[in-house]
Coordinates of C-alpha atoms in Angstrom, one line a residue:
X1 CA 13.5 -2.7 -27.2
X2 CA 15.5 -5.5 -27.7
X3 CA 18.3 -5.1 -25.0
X4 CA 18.6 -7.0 -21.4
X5 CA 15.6 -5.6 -18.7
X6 CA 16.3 -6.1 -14.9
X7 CA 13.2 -7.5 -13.3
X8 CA 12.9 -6.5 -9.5
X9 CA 10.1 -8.7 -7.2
X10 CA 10.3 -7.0 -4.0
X11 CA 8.5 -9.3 -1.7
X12 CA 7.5 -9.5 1.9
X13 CA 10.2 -11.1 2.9
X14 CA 12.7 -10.5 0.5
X15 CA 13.8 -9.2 -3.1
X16 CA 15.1 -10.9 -6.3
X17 CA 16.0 -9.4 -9.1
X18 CA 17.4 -10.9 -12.3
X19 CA 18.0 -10.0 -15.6
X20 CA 16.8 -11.5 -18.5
X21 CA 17.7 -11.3 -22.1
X22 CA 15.5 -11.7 -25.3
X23 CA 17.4 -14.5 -27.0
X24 CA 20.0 -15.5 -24.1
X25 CA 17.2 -15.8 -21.5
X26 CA 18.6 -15.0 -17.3
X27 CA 22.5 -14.1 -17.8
X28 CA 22.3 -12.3 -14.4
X29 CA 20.4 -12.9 -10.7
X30 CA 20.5 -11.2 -7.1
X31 CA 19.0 -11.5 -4.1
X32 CA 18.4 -9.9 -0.5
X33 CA 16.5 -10.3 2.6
X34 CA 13.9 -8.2 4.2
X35 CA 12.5 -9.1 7.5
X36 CA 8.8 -8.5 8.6
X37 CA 8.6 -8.2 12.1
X38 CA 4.8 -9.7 13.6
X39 CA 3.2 -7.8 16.8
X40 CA 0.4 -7.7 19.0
X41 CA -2.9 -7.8 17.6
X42 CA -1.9 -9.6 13.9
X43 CA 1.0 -6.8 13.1
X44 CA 2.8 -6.9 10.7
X45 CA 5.3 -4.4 9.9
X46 CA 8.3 -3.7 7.8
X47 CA 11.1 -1.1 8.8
X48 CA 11.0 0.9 4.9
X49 CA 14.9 1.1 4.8
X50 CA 14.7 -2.5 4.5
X51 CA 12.9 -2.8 1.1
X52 CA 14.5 -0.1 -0.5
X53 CA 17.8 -1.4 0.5
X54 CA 17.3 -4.8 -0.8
X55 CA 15.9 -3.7 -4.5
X56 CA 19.1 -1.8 -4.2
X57 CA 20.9 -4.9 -3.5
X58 CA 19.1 -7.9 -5.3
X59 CA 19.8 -5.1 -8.5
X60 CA 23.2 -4.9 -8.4
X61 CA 24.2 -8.1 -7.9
X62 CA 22.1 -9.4 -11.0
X63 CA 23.7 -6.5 -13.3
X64 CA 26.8 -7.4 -11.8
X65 CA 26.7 -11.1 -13.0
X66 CA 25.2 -9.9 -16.1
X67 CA 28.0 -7.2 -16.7
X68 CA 26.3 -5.1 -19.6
X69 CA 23.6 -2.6 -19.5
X70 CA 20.0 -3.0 -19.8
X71 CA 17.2 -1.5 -21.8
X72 CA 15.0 -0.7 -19.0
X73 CA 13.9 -2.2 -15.1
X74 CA 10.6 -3.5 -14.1
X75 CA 9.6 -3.7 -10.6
X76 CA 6.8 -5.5 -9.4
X77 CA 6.0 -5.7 -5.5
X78 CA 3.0 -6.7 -3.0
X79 CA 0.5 -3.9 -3.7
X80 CA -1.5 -4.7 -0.7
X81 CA 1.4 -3.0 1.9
X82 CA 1.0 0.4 2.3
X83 CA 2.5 3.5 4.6
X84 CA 2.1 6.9 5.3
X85 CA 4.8 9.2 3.8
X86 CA 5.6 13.1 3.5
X87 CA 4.6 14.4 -0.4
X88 CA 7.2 16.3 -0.8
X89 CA 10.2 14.6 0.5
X90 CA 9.2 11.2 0.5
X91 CA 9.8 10.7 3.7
X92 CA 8.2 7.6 5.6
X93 CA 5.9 8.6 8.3
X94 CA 5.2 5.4 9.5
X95 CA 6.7 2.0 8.5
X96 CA 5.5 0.1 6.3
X97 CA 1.9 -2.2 6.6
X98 CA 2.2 -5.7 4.9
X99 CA -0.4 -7.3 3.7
X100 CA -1.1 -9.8 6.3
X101 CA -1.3 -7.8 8.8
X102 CA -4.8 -7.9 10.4
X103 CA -5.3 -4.9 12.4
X104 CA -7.7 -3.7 9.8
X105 CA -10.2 -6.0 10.7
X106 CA -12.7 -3.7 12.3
X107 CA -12.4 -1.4 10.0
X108 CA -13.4 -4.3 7.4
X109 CA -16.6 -5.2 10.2
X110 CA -17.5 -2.0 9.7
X111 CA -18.3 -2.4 6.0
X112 CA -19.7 -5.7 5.9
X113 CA -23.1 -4.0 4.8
X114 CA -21.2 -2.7 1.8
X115 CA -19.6 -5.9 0.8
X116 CA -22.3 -6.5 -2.0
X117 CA -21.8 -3.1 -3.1
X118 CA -18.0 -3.0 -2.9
X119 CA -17.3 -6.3 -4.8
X120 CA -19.5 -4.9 -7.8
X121 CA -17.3 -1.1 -7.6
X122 CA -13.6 -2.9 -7.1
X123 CA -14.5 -6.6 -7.9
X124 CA -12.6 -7.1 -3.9
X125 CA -14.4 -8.0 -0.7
X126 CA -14.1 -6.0 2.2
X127 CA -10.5 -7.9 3.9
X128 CA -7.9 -6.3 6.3
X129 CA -5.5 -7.9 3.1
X130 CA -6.2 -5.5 1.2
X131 CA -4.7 -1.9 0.6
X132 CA -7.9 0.3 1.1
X133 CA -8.9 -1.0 4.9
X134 CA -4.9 -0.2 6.0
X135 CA -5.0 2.5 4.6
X136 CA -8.0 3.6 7.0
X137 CA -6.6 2.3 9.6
X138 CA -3.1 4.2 9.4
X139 CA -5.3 7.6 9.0
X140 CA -7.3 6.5 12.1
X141 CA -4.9 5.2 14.4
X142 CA -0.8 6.0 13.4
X143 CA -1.1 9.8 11.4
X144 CA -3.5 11.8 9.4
X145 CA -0.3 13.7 8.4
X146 CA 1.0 13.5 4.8
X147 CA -0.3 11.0 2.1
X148 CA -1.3 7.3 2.7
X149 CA -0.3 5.1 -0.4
X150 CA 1.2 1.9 -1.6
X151 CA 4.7 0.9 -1.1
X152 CA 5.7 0.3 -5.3
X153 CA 4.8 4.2 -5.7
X154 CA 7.3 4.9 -2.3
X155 CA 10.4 2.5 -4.4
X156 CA 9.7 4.2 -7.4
X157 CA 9.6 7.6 -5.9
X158 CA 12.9 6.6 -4.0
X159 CA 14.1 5.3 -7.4
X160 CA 13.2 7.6 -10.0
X161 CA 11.7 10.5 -8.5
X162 CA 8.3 10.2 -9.8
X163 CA 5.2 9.7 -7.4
X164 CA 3.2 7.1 -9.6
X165 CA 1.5 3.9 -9.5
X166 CA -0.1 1.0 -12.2
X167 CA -3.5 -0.4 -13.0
X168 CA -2.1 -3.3 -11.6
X169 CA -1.2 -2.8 -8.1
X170 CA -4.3 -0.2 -8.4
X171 CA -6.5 -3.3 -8.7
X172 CA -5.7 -4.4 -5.3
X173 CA -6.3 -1.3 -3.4
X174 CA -9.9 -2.3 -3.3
X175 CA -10.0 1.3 -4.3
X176 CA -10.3 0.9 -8.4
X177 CA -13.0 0.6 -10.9
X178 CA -11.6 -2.0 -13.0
X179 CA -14.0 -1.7 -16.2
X180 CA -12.9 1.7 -16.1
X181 CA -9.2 1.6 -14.7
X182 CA -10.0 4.6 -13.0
X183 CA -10.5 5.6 -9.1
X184 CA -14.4 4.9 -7.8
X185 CA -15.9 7.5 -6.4
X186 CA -17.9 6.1 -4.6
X187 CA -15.2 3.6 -3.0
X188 CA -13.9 6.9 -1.9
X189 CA -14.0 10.1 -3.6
X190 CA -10.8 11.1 -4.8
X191 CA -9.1 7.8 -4.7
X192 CA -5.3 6.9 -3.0
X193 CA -4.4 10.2 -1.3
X194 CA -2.1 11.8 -3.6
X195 CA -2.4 10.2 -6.8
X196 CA -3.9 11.4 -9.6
X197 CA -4.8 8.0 -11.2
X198 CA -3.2 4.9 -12.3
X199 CA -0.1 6.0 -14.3
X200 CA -0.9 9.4 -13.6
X201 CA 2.8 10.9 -12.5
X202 CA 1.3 13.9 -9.4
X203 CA 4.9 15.3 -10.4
X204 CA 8.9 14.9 -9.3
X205 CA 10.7 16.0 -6.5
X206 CA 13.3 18.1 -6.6

């Protein structure tokens, strides 16, 4: 592969995307907004349609500038924000959970006798920053309908149609044996609701 690659970083608080080019380096570059909104008791939330919309954004205005085609798009986000959505549609059934939100935190209490345990399974401390304690907490206190996961498999499944995530992002859910790469068992049995595995594709819609 030897052609341009649009590179997407969807952030917390916004997106840039630019695209880069083996010998000519950046020769295009976009950006757009997306704003968190903070609640009661450390929320932190972010309306999905807002994400989404600004990889949509930040990418077109970088291939625009850029005005040729690229080889292939790589998009990198915060792995720690997670939501609830429907398998089969993809629909959000709540918004999303960033990272910093810290209403996870007595979920996290709860675990403290683990923390010895949990650091030597995922190589993470028990912490409401973390994917695996908001994900509890959206199954305990928003919906136990649908599948809890990460936002970057949402975008891609909004993108591409496949219901996926990486080792990567997988490595922050506090959910991941990283000697292995694999889902802990014991960190909880059948890993991320809905995925298979890291890179596993559970299948596309439609």
């Amino acid at each position: 592969m030897t052609g341009p690659v649009l590179a997407v970083d969807q952030g917390t608080s916004g997106t840039e995307a630019l695209v880069a080019c083996p010998e000519r380096g950046v020769i295009g570059s976009g950006a757009a907004p997306v704003r968190p909104r903070h609640g009661s008791g450390g929320a932190v939330e972010v309306d999905l349609v807002e994400p989404l919309d600004s990889v949509l954004v930040a990418g077109n205005r970088a291939m625009a500038q850029a005005d040729e085609p690229v080889s292939a798009v790589g998009p990198a986000n915060r792995g720690e924000t997670v939501l609830a959505r429907d398998p089969d549609t993809g629909r959000p059934l709540t918004d999303a959970i960033v990272g910093q939100d810290r209403r996870p935190a007595p979920i996290c209490s709860e675990l403290e006798a683990c923390d010895g345990e949990l650091r030597h399974l995922t190589g993470l401390p028990p912490a409401p920053y973390f994917a695996a304690p908001k994900m509890a907490w959206i199954s305990r206190e928003l919906t136990r309908e649908g599948v809890v996961t990460t936002s970057d498999s949402w975008l891609v499944d909004r993108l591409t149609g496949a219901f996926v995530t990486d080792t990567a992002t997988a490595g922050r859910t506090q959910l991941l044996d990283p000697e292995r790469a694999e889902w802990s068992p014991r960190s909880r049995p059948a890993g991320p609701a809905g995925h298979t595995g890291p890179g596993h594709d559970r299948g596309r819609r439609g």
